[in-house]
XYZ file of C-alpha atoms in Angstrom:
398
model
C -71.505 -10.984 25.624
C -73.916 -9.505 23.495
C -73.609 -10.588 20.231
C -73.133 -7.338 18.055
C -69.841 -7.534 20.783
C -69.304 -11.014 19.738
C -68.723 -9.748 16.231
C -67.037 -6.574 16.447
C -63.922 -8.043 17.951
C -63.352 -11.024 16.193
C -63.361 -8.188 13.092
C -61.059 -6.860 15.163
C -58.895 -9.946 15.513
C -59.611 -10.673 11.342
C -57.774 -6.958 10.558
C -55.079 -7.270 13.855
C -52.898 -9.863 11.130
C -53.009 -7.340 8.129
C -52.416 -3.990 10.198
C -49.444 -5.996 11.612
C -47.363 -6.752 8.715
C -48.544 -3.434 7.728
C -47.628 -1.501 10.837
C -43.658 -4.224 9.400
C -43.649 -3.226 6.432
C -44.126 1.138 7.489
C -40.709 -0.452 9.868
C -38.904 -1.821 7.241
C -39.986 0.915 5.063
C -37.796 3.762 7.458
C -35.269 1.457 9.004
C -31.266 2.482 8.767
C -29.309 1.091 5.928
C -26.001 0.548 7.892
C -23.142 0.455 6.820
C -19.711 -1.089 7.615
C -16.182 0.419 8.575
C -13.346 -1.613 9.142
C -10.272 0.352 9.897
C -7.530 0.639 11.454
C -8.749 2.241 14.793
C -6.589 2.281 17.839
C -3.176 1.737 15.991
C -0.721 3.728 17.581
C -0.721 7.723 15.456
C -2.873 6.670 13.091
C -5.387 9.035 12.346
C -6.585 7.325 8.710
C -9.567 5.599 10.292
C -10.540 8.655 11.960
C -10.086 9.978 9.133
C -12.415 7.924 6.534
C -14.932 7.549 9.430
C -14.922 11.265 9.137
C -15.998 11.342 5.455
C -18.190 8.901 5.432
C -20.213 10.328 8.454
C -19.852 14.356 6.358
C -21.989 12.486 3.735
C -24.246 10.339 4.901
C -25.204 12.827 7.735
C -25.556 15.608 4.303
C -27.495 12.888 1.755
C -29.653 12.265 5.076
C -30.536 16.236 5.541
C -31.481 15.476 2.186
C -33.832 12.506 2.655
C -31.471 9.715 2.731
C -31.920 6.550 0.806
C -35.401 4.911 -0.915
C -37.528 7.728 -0.726
C -36.671 8.901 3.211
C -34.280 5.301 5.163
C -31.867 7.204 5.988
C -27.670 5.913 6.202
C -26.337 5.098 10.001
C -22.430 3.682 10.249
C -21.172 0.710 12.423
C -17.271 0.739 13.334
C -15.812 -2.158 14.507
C -10.807 -2.126 14.571
C -8.482 -4.638 13.290
C -5.829 -2.527 14.268
C -3.812 -3.466 10.935
C -4.114 -7.715 12.568
C -5.738 -9.197 9.355
C -7.375 -12.554 11.569
C -8.726 -9.381 12.705
C -10.211 -7.750 9.790
C -11.601 -11.369 9.361
C -12.868 -12.024 12.169
C -14.792 -8.138 11.712
C -15.751 -8.590 8.192
C -17.608 -12.131 9.083
C -19.607 -10.266 11.898
C -20.481 -7.266 9.324
C -21.694 -9.258 6.682
C -24.079 -11.115 8.968
C -25.695 -7.491 10.068
C -29.468 -7.362 8.501
C -29.812 -4.374 6.231
C -25.516 -3.723 5.928
C -24.735 -2.892 1.847
C -21.048 -2.351 2.311
C -18.231 -1.765 3.830
C -15.137 0.248 3.800
C -11.613 -1.152 4.537
C -8.952 1.855 6.126
C -5.134 2.696 4.879
C -3.508 -1.098 4.759
C -3.259 -3.282 1.823
C -1.989 -6.237 3.342
C -4.172 -6.549 6.467
C -7.493 -6.312 2.800
C -5.782 -8.390 0.994
C -6.078 -11.299 3.945
C -9.379 -9.918 3.939
C -10.467 -10.888 -0.323
C -11.885 -14.423 0.039
C -14.415 -14.282 3.036
C -15.499 -10.800 0.758
C -15.492 -13.579 -1.869
C -17.804 -15.627 -0.093
C -19.491 -14.005 2.112
C -20.412 -11.525 -1.346
C -19.651 -8.388 0.948
C -19.880 -5.175 -1.074
C -16.620 -3.270 0.358
C -15.651 -0.172 -1.141
C -11.413 1.574 -0.690
C -10.745 4.587 -0.032
C -7.035 4.241 0.272
C -5.920 1.255 0.562
C -3.408 0.723 -2.119
C -1.891 -2.687 -3.634
C -3.245 -3.622 -7.186
C -4.705 -7.368 -5.982
C -7.861 -5.810 -3.097
C -9.282 -4.624 -7.144
C -7.116 -7.250 -9.606
C -8.281 -10.379 -7.299
C -10.274 -12.645 -9.496
C -14.073 -13.062 -7.872
C -16.531 -13.003 -10.185
C -18.048 -10.856 -10.268
C -15.619 -9.033 -8.492
C -17.436 -7.412 -4.852
C -14.485 -5.417 -4.110
C -14.296 -1.250 -5.543
C -12.113 1.701 -5.323
C -11.601 4.516 -4.599
C -8.051 5.145 -3.802
C -4.928 5.345 -5.232
C -3.018 2.536 -7.494
C 0.155 1.544 -7.125
C 0.706 0.855 -10.981
C 0.230 3.834 -11.408
C 0.899 5.504 -7.990
C 5.211 4.214 -8.263
C 5.653 4.831 -11.983
C 4.149 8.425 -10.830
C 6.825 8.678 -8.094
C 9.862 7.358 -10.958
C 8.546 10.330 -13.432
C 8.739 12.604 -10.460
C 12.550 11.737 -10.519
C 13.330 12.461 -13.978
C 11.845 15.738 -13.310
C 13.620 16.522 -10.815
C 16.829 15.689 -12.612
C 17.322 12.614 -10.139
C 18.297 9.324 -12.699
C 19.389 6.984 -10.213
C 17.177 5.490 -7.591
C 17.103 3.157 -4.382
C 14.462 1.557 -3.737
C 13.305 1.114 0.686
C 10.230 -0.690 0.425
C 8.796 -2.067 3.921
C 8.166 -6.095 3.768
C 4.808 -6.608 2.122
C 2.005 -6.916 0.315
C 2.496 -4.142 0.061
C 6.107 -2.649 -0.732
C 5.918 -5.998 -3.501
C 2.743 -4.514 -4.935
C 5.637 -1.206 -5.573
C 8.354 -3.266 -6.632
C 5.987 -5.011 -9.607
C 5.403 -1.674 -10.599
C 8.523 -0.461 -10.855
C 10.064 -3.720 -12.730
C 7.536 -2.479 -14.883
C 8.161 0.739 -15.741
C 12.265 0.515 -15.555
C 12.138 -2.636 -18.425
C 9.425 -1.005 -21.088
C 13.390 1.646 -20.404
C 12.029 4.424 -17.429
C 14.807 7.379 -15.901
C 15.697 7.174 -13.304
C 16.905 4.144 -13.498
C 17.592 1.140 -9.949
C 20.541 1.420 -8.449
C 18.834 -1.510 -5.821
C 16.391 -2.128 -3.559
C 16.885 -2.819 -0.069
C 13.999 -4.691 2.851
C 13.160 -3.873 5.854
C 10.151 -4.901 8.081
C 7.609 -3.109 9.950
C 8.978 -2.163 13.362
C 12.850 -1.130 12.823
C 13.407 1.295 14.924
C 16.431 1.913 12.502
C 16.367 1.878 8.551
C 19.133 3.950 8.140
C 21.542 1.667 7.057
C 19.457 0.216 4.013
C 20.010 4.237 3.242
C 23.618 3.688 3.349
C 24.047 0.702 1.892
C 21.087 2.890 -1.086
C 23.220 5.695 -1.116
C 27.146 4.380 -1.847
C 25.851 1.883 -4.490
C 24.983 5.271 -6.541
C 21.435 6.610 -5.727
C 20.452 10.221 -6.474
C 17.411 9.717 -4.404
C 15.777 7.139 -2.786
C 11.667 6.097 -3.606
C 10.209 5.440 0.093
C 7.535 2.942 0.723
C 6.008 3.376 4.350
C 4.436 3.595 6.798
C 4.978 6.823 8.866
C 6.025 5.261 11.979
C 9.296 4.238 10.351
C 8.709 7.103 8.031
C 9.581 8.951 10.619
C 12.376 7.201 11.858
C 14.383 7.385 8.304
C 13.674 11.182 8.392
C 14.821 11.529 12.050
C 17.863 9.430 10.817
C 18.569 11.099 8.066
C 18.622 14.261 9.189
C 20.665 13.943 11.343
C 23.865 12.895 8.141
C 25.621 15.777 6.953
C 23.370 17.885 4.092
C 25.887 16.741 1.440
C 24.982 12.654 2.563
C 21.173 13.740 2.180
C 19.886 12.241 -0.053
C 16.085 13.576 -1.731
C 12.226 10.972 -0.112
C 9.909 10.479 -2.230
C 7.357 8.793 -0.852
C 5.144 6.860 -1.206
C 1.050 7.990 0.589
C 1.630 5.427 4.129
C 3.022 8.407 5.521
C 0.181 9.955 5.514
C -2.375 8.916 7.737
C 0.142 9.257 11.142
C 1.257 11.293 13.362
C 3.933 11.195 10.597
C 5.438 15.256 11.215
C 4.840 14.903 15.161
C 7.040 12.026 14.755
C 9.607 13.788 12.762
C 9.465 16.388 14.307
C 12.290 19.081 13.374
C 14.215 16.379 11.402
C 11.655 16.358 8.963
C 12.587 20.280 7.171
C 16.042 19.775 7.247
C 15.495 16.346 4.892
C 14.100 16.923 0.987
C 10.895 14.846 1.457
C 8.033 14.529 -0.461
C 4.530 13.116 -0.939
C 2.617 11.273 -3.783
C -1.488 12.462 -3.191
C -4.400 12.112 -5.303
C -6.568 15.823 -4.482
C -5.887 18.533 -2.438
C -8.628 19.963 -0.449
C -6.811 23.233 -1.360
C -7.613 23.124 -4.820
C -11.152 22.429 -4.494
C -13.592 24.755 -5.699
C -14.670 26.305 -3.007
C -18.377 26.722 -3.805
C -18.189 22.548 -4.099
C -15.907 22.876 -0.052
C -17.841 25.436 1.925
C -20.973 23.213 2.244
C -18.190 20.726 3.374
C -16.621 21.919 5.333
C -19.577 23.419 8.019
C -20.987 19.929 7.765
C -17.491 19.387 9.318
C -17.544 21.726 11.305
C -20.791 20.886 12.523
C -20.582 17.522 13.393
C -16.309 17.531 14.146
C -15.652 21.271 14.672
C -12.887 21.964 11.955
C -13.950 24.633 9.640
C -10.330 24.946 7.712
C -8.955 23.250 6.050
C -5.375 22.954 7.921
C -7.568 21.044 10.510
C -8.658 17.662 8.576
C -5.991 14.498 8.917
C -4.791 12.425 6.757
C -7.650 14.272 4.350
C -7.402 11.285 1.799
C -8.972 9.545 4.659
C -11.710 12.359 4.074
C -12.147 12.806 0.680
C -12.882 9.730 -0.927
C -14.496 7.808 2.100
C -16.890 11.302 1.259
C -16.649 10.933 -2.133
C -17.330 6.914 -1.354
C -20.088 7.453 -0.247
C -22.029 9.993 -2.026
C -21.250 7.885 -4.994
C -22.313 4.005 -3.563
C -25.905 6.020 -2.441
C -27.024 7.066 -5.623
C -26.003 3.430 -6.485
C -28.987 2.210 -3.909
C -31.365 4.890 -5.401
C -30.487 3.424 -8.782
C -31.021 -0.455 -7.985
C -33.761 0.161 -5.264
C -32.846 -2.315 -2.362
C -30.344 -2.833 -0.064
C -30.012 -6.319 -1.754
C -25.608 -6.183 -1.344
C -26.608 -7.766 -5.355
C -28.019 -4.790 -6.326
C -26.684 -2.623 -5.589
C -23.288 -4.730 -6.927
C -24.437 -3.798 -10.311
C -25.467 -0.465 -9.723
C -22.648 1.217 -8.829
C -20.891 0.204 -12.301
C -24.195 2.336 -13.791
C -23.898 5.731 -11.408
C -23.093 8.896 -13.595
C -22.304 12.331 -12.901
C -21.122 12.967 -9.086
C -19.481 15.957 -9.200
C -17.126 15.055 -6.261
C -14.763 16.407 -3.770
C -11.906 14.559 -5.947
C -12.901 15.806 -9.370
C -16.138 15.112 -11.393
C -16.520 11.728 -12.470
C -18.771 10.745 -15.357
C -18.966 7.709 -14.472
C -17.069 6.050 -11.131
C -16.818 2.858 -12.221
C -17.822 0.558 -15.387
C -18.346 -3.610 -15.855
C -14.583 -3.489 -16.582
C -13.183 -1.187 -14.696
C -13.519 -0.970 -10.479
C -10.973 1.695 -9.955
C -12.555 5.509 -10.844
C -8.906 7.279 -10.418
C -6.679 7.697 -12.350
C -2.620 9.589 -12.809
C -4.868 12.797 -13.680
C -5.866 13.572 -10.463
C -1.562 12.507 -8.388
C -0.262 15.216 -7.114
C 3.676 15.196 -5.388
C 2.315 17.537 -1.942
C 5.694 18.181 0.446
C 4.408 19.636 4.909
C 3.956 22.979 5.813
C 6.140 24.244 8.543
C 3.271 23.923 10.509
C 2.925 20.761 9.107
C -0.171 20.612 6.092
C 0.375 19.091 4.175
C -0.404 21.498 0.642
C 0.960 20.737 -3.483
C 4.533 20.330 -4.435
C 5.617 24.656 -5.329
C 2.739 26.033 -4.071
């Protein structure tokens, strides 16, 4: 082999490690930034996890079409299902936390699952975004620093709002019908704080039911016989639909108004309740309604949902709060990633507390989160809603 050929081969071989490093750096610079979703996929009648996923994917599509994050890296989503079983959720968090380039994990509807996951989230320092679950303990968790951020309802806001709504309707005595879970206990604590401050209405009693109970009418009757003028219900769709069917079967004079927490909107409550829903005075708390979103803000979002999922009308978006909250959280997270300049979770966590000026679907946020406040929504956003004859959830009175 001629000398000059050997020299050239040697130069090429010496150059390869440097070129490989450059190529690796370029690949890393284009690698997707991963987001995770741990939700109740696979749970019968549930629509909440699917709604949250659609909100995330709608925002991801918009962000990626605008250039992604960190100068051109696309966002991508991986999902895990826990079917409302805490042990599965804990396993999912450990798996998601180990994924390279994963920045944050979104949770689903069920507060008890998220509460059980908190120790693992703290141990792995996994950034967690809550677009639905409302128990106070999810944010008031004692973590320092706190890796949990919520854009959703909070029980200590929900219960006073429901009770104040009863007062505005002239209902001065209420019965609490609560699920026997951490979510139900969170709401009882919030209600008791309201009552000890002398708020009206006053309670006549509290009744508890268990998940998968097949009848709630005796608990309802107990509260009614104690003098309740209305029932404040904390339930998900299955049990709430059972109650509505049972109440609708009573004589009209025995059907008390039901003021419901929002867990019922995360599943096929309308389908399960059937025609009975329109025989009962039933309203539900919400944080936001797309019917009140400015048309110029909503139109491009619906264009994206039409292209991705075939959903072009507000009425077609199931479990709307999950969609809205997840959508806004994803845009806020993307801003935090760019602000941090890295996918390092600790750096993104810090940046989430500094994001400013985001015009979302829920509202326009001057500053969604701060070091002292990991709740993005306030009591100012809350409203009551009802189901139309077509099963569409609309603001009460509209």
